[in-house]
PDB file of C-alpha atoms in Angstrom:
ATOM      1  CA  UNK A   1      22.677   8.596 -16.238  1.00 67.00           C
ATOM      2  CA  UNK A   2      22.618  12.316 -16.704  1.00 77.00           C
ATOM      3  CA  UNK A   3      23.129  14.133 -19.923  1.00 87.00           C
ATOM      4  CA  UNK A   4      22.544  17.970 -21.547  1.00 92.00           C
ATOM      5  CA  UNK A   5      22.885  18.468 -25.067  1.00 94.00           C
ATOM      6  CA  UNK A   6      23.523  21.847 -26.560  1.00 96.00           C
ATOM      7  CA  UNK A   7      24.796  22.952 -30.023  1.00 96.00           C
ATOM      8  CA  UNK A   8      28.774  23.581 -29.693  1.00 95.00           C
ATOM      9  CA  UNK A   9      28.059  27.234 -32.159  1.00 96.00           C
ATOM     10  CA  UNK A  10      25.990  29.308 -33.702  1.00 97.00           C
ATOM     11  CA  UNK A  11      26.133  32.630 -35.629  1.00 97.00           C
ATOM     12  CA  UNK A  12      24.060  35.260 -35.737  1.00 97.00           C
ATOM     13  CA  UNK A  13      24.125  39.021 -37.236  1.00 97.00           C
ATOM     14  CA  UNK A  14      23.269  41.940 -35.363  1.00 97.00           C
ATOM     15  CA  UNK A  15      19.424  43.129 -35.095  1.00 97.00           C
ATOM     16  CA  UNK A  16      18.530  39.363 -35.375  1.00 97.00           C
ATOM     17  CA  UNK A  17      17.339  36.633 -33.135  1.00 97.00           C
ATOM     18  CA  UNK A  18      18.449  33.400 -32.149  1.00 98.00           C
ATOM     19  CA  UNK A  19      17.426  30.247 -30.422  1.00 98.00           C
ATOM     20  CA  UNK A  20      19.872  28.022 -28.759  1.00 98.00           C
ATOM     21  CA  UNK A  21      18.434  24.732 -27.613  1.00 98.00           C
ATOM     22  CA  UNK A  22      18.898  22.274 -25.029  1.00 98.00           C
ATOM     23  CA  UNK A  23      17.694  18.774 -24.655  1.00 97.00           C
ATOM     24  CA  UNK A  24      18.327  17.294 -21.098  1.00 96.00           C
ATOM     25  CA  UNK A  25      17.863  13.403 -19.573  1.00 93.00           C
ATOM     26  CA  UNK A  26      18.366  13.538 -15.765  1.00 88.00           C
ATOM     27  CA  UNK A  27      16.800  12.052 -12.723  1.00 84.00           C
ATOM     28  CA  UNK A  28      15.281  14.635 -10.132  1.00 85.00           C
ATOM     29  CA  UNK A  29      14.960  17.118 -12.351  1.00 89.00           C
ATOM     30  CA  UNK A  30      13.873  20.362 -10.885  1.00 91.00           C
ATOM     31  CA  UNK A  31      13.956  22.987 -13.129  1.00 94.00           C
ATOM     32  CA  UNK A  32      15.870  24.521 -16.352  1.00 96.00           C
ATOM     33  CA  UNK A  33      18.625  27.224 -15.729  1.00 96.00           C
ATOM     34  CA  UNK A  34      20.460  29.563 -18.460  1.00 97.00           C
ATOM     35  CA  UNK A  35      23.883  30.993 -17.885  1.00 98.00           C
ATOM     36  CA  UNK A  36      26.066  33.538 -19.789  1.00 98.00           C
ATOM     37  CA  UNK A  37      29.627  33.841 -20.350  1.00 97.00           C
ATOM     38  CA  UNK A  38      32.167  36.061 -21.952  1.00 97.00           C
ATOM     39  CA  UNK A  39      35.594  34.942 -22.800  1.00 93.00           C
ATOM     40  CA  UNK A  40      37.832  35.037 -19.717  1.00 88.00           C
ATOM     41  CA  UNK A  41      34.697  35.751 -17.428  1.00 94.00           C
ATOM     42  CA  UNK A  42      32.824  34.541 -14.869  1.00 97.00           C
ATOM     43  CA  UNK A  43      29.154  32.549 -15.892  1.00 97.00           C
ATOM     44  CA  UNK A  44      26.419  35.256 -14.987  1.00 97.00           C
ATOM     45  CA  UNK A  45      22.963  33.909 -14.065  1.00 96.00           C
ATOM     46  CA  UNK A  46      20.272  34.561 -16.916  1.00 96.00           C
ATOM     47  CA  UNK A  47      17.134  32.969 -16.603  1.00 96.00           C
ATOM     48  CA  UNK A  48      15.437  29.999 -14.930  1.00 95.00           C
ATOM     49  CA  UNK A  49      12.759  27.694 -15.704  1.00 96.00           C
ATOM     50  CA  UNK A  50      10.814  26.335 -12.906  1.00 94.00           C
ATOM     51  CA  UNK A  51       7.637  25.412 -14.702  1.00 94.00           C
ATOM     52  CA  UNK A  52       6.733  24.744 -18.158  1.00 97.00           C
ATOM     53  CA  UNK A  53       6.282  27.622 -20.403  1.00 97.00           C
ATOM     54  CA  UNK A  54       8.130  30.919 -21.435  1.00 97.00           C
ATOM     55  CA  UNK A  55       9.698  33.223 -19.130  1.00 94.00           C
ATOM     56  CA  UNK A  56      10.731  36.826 -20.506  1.00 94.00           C
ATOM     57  CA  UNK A  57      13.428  39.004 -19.080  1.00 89.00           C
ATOM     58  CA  UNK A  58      14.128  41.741 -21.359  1.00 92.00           C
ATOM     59  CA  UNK A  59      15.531  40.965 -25.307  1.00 96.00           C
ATOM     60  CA  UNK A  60      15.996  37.374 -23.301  1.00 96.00           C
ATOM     61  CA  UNK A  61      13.222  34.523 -23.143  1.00 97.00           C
ATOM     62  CA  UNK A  62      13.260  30.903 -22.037  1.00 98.00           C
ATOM     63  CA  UNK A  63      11.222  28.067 -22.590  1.00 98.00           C
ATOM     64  CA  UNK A  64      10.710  25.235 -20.999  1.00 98.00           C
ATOM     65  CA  UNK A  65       9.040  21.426 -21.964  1.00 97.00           C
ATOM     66  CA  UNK A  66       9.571  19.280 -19.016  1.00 95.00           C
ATOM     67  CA  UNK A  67       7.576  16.651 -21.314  1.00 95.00           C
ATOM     68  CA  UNK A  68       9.591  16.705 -23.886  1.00 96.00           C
ATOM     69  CA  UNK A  69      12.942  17.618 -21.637  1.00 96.00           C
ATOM     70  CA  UNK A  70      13.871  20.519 -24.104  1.00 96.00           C
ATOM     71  CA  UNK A  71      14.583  24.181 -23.675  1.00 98.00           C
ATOM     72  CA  UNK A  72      15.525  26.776 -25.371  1.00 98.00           C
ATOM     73  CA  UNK A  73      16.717  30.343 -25.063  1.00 98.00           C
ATOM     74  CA  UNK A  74      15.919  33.168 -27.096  1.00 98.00           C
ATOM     75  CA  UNK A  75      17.804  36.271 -27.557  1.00 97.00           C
ATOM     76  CA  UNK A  76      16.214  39.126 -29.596  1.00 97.00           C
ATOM     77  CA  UNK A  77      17.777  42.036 -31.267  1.00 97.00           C
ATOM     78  CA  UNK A  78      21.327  40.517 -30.827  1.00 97.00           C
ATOM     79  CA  UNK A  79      23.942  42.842 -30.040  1.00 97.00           C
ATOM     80  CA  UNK A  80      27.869  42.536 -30.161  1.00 97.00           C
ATOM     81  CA  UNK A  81      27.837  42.539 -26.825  1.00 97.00           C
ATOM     82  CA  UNK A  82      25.803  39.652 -26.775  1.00 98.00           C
ATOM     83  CA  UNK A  83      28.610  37.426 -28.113  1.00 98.00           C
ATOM     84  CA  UNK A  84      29.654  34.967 -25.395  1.00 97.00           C
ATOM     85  CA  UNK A  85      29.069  31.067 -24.165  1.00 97.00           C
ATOM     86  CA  UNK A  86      25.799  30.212 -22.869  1.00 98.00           C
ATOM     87  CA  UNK A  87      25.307  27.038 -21.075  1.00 97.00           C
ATOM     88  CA  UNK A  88      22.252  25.310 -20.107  1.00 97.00           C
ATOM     89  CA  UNK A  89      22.357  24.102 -16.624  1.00 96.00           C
ATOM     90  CA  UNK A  90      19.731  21.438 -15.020  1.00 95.00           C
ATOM     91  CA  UNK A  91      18.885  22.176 -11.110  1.00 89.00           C
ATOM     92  CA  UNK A  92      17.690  18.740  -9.739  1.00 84.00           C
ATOM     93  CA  UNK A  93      16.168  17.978  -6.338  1.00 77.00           C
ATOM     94  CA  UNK A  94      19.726  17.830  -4.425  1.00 78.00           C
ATOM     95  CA  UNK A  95      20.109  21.500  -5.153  1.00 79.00           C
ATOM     96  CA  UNK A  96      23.053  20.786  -7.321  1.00 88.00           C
ATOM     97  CA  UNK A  97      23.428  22.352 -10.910  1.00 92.00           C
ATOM     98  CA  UNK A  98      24.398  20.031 -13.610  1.00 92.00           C
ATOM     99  CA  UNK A  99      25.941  22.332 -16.543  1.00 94.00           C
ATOM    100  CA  UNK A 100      25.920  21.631 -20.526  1.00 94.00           C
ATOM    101  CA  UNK A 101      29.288  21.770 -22.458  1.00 94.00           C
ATOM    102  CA  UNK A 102      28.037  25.416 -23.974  1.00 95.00           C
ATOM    103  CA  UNK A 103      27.283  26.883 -27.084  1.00 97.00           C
ATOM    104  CA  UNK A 104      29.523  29.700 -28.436  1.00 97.00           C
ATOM    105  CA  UNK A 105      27.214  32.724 -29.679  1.00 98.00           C
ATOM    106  CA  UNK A 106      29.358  34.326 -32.723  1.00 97.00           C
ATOM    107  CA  UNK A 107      27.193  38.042 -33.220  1.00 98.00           C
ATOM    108  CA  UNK A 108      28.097  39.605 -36.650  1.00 97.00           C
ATOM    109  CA  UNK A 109      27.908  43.002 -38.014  1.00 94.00           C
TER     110      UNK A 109
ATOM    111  CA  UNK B   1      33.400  45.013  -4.300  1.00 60.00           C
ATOM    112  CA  UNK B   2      33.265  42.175  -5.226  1.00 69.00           C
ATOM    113  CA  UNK B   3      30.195  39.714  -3.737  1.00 93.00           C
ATOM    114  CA  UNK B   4      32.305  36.873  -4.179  1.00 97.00           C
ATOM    115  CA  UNK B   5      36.318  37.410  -4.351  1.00 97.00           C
ATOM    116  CA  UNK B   6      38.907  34.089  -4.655  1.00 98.00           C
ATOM    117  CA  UNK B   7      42.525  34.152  -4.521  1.00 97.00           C
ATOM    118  CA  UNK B   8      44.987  33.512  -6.295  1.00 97.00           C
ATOM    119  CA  UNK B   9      43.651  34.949 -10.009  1.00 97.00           C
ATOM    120  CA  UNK B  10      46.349  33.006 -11.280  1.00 97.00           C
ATOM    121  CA  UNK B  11      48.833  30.790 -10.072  1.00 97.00           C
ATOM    122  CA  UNK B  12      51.787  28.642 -11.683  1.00 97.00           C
ATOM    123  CA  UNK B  13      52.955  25.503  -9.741  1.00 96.00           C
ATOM    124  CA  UNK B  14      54.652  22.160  -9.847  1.00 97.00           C
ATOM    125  CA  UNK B  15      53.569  18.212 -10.413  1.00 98.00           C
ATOM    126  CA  UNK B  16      53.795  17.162  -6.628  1.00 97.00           C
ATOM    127  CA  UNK B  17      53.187  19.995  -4.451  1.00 97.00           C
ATOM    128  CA  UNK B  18      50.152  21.475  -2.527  1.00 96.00           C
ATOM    129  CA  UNK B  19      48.670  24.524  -3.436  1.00 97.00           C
ATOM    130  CA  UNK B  20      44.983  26.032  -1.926  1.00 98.00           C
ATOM    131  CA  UNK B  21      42.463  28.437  -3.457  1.00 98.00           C
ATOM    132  CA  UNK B  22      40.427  30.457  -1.567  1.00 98.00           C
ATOM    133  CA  UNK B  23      37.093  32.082  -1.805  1.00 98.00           C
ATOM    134  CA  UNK B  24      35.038  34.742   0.041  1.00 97.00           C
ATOM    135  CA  UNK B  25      31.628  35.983  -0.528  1.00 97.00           C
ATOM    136  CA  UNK B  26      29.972  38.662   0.858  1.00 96.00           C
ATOM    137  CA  UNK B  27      26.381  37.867   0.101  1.00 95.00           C
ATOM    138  CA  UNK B  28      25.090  36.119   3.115  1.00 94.00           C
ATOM    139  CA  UNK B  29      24.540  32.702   1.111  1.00 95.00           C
ATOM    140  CA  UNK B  30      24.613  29.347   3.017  1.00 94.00           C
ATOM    141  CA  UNK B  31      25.773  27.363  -0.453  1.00 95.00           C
ATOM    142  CA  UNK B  32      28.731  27.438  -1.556  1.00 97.00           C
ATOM    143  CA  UNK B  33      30.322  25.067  -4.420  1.00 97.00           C
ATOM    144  CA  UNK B  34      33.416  24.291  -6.443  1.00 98.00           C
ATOM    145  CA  UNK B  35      33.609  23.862  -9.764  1.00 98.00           C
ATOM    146  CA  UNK B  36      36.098  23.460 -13.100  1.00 97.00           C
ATOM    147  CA  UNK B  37      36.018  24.459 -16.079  1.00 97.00           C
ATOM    148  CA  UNK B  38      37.882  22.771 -19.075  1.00 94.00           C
ATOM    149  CA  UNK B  39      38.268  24.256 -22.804  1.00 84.00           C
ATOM    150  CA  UNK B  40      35.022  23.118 -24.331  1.00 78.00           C
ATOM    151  CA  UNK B  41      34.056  21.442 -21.574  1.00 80.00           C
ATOM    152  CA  UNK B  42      31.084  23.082 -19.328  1.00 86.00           C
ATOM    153  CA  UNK B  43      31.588  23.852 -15.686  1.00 94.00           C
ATOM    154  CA  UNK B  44      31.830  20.626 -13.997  1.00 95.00           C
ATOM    155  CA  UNK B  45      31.038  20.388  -9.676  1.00 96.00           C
ATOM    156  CA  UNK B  46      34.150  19.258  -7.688  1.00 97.00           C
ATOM    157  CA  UNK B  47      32.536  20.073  -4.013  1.00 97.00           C
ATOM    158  CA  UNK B  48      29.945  21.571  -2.539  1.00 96.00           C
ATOM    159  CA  UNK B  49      28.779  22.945   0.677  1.00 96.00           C
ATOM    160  CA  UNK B  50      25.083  23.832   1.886  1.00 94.00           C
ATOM    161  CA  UNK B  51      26.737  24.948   5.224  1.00 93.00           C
ATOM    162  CA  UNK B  52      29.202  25.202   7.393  1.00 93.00           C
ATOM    163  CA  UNK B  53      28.622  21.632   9.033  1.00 93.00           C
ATOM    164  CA  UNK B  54      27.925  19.785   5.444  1.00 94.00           C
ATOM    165  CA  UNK B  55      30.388  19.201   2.795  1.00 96.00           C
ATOM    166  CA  UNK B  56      29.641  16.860  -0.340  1.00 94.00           C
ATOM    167  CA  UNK B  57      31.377  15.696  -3.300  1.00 95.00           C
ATOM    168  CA  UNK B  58      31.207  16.603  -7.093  1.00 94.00           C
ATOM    169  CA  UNK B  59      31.163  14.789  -9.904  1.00 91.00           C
ATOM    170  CA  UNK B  60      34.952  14.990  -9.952  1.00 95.00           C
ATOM    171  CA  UNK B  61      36.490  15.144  -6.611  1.00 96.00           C
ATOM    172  CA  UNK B  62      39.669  12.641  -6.404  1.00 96.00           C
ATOM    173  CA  UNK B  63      42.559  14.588  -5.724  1.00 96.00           C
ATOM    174  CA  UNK B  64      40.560  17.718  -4.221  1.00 97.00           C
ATOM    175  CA  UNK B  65      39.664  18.309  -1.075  1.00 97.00           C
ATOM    176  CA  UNK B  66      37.370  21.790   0.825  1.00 98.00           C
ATOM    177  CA  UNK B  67      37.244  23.322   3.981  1.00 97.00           C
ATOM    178  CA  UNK B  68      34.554  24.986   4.929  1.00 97.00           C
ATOM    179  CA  UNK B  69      36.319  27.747   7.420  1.00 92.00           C
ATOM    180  CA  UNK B  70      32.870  29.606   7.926  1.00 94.00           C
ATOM    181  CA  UNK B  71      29.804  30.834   6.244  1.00 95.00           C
ATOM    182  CA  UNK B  72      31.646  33.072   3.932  1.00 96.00           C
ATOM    183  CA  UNK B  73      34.455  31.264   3.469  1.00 97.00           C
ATOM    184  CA  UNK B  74      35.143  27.705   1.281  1.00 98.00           C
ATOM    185  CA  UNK B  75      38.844  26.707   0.484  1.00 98.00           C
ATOM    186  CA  UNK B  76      39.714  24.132  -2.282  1.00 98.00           C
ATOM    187  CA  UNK B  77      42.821  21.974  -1.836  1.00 98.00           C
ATOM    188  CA  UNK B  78      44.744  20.101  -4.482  1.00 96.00           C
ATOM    189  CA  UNK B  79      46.627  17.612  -2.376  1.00 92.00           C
ATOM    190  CA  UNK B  80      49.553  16.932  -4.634  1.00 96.00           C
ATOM    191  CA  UNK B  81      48.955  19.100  -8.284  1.00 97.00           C
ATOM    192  CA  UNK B  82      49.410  16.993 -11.391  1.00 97.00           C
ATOM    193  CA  UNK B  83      49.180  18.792 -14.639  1.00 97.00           C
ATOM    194  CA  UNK B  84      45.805  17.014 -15.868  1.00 96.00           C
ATOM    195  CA  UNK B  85      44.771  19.500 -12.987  1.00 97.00           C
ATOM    196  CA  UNK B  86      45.637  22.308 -15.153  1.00 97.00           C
ATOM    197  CA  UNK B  87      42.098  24.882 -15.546  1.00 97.00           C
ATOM    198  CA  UNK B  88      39.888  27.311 -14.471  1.00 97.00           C
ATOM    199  CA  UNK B  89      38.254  27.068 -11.155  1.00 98.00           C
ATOM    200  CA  UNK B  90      35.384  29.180 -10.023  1.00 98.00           C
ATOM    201  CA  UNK B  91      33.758  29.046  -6.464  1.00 98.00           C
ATOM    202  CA  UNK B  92      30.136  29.606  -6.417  1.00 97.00           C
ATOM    203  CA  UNK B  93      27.314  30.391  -4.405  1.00 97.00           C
ATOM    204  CA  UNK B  94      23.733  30.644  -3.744  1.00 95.00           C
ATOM    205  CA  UNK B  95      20.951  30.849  -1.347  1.00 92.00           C
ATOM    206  CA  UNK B  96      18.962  28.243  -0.204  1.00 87.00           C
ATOM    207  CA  UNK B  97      15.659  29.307  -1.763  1.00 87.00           C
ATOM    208  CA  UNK B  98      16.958  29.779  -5.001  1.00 89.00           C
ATOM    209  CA  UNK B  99      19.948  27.131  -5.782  1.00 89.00           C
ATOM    210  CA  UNK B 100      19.047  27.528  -9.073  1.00 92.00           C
ATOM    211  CA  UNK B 101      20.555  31.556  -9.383  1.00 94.00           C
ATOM    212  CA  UNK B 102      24.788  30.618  -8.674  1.00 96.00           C
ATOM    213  CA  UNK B 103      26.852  33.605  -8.163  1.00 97.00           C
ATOM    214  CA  UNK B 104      30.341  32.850  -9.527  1.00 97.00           C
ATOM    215  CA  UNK B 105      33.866  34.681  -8.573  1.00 98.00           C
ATOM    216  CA  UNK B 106      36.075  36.065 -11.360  1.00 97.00           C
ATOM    217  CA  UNK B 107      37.992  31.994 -11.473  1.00 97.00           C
ATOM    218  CA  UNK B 108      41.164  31.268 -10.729  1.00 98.00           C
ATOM    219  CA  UNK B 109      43.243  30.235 -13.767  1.00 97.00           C
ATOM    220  CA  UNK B 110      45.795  27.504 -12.242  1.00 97.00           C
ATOM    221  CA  UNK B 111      48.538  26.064 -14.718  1.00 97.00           C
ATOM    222  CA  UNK B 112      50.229  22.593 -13.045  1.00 97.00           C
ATOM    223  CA  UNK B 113      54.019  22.026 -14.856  1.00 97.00           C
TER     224      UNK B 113
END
């Protein structure tokens, strides 16, 4: 079978930084993408992880370990505006995206 | 304007009838995909479409079906609503090269009574 594992929350104040993980088990796999979404909006693309490694994109980074079938992505010098869902999404060889359940990102003053 | 526009936003209906949502895109991509989205749930693929001619099912298409009317266009029919149907839907799309990097529409919330 197929499965992505993400945490459901985390916290975080302002200024700091934050890692949100993601642990996948999926035939095909392809690559490891990152999505962002505020309450009552659409998922915006982030970041994408083709190859192991990091791959940095402003305050965001991800990481990928296609041995160990983790990820992560890190978001520096969190801002408010930075609260929102982020799922984890695996692309596999069909061309189909397979999305984690999300983890809520709760940014504190 | 929008690269990628579906209608209704939001639509109230009844257990039994037949109700279509619609999507457009304006961004020259041959994918285009379905998908629902549950509270807590991530976004979960009902159909898909990597062009006109080819249509494929989700994870969770009984009691959906598309049409694919052109390149631009990709219609999502609930055949008779029934309230477990009750959610957000977004159409998606991407290109070919990069069906990693979706482009999503603003959803359309549908409530089934």
């Amino acid at each position: 079978g197929q499965s992505l594992e993400q945490p459901s929350e985390v916290t975080a104040v302002e200024g700091a930084i934050v890692q949100i993980n993601c642990t996948y088990q999926t035939s095909g796999f392809y690559g490891l993408s990152w999505y962002q979404q505020h309450d009552g909006g659409a998922p915006t693309f982030l970041s994408y992880n083709g190859l192991d490694g990091l791959e940095e994109t402003g305050r965001f980074s991800s990481f990928l370990s296609r041995s160990d079938s983790y990820g992560y992505l890190l978001l520096q010098e969190l801002q408010m505006k930075d609260s929102a869902s982020y799922f984890c999404a695996v692309s596999r060889n069909t061309g189909k995206l397979i999305f984690g359940q999300g983890t809520t990102l709760q940014v504190k003053p | 304007d929008a690269d990628v526009t579906q209608t209704p936003r939001n639509r109230i209906t009844k257990t039994g009838k037949r109700i279509m949502l619609e999507c457009s895109q304006t961004k020259g991509h041959d994918r285009m995909y379905w998908y629902r989205q549950d509270p807590g749930l991530g976004l979960r693929l009902i159909y898909y479409s990597f062009d006109v001619k080819d249509i494929n099912k989700g994870e969770i298409s009984d009691g959906y079906s598309v049409s694919r009317q052109a390149q631009a266009k990709f219609s999502l029919s609930l055949e008779s609503a029934i309230p477990n149907q009750t959610a957000l839907y977004f159409c998606a799309t991407s290109s070919g090269q990069n069906p990693y990097e979706q482009y999503f529409g603003p959803g359309t919330r549908l409530t089934v009574t």
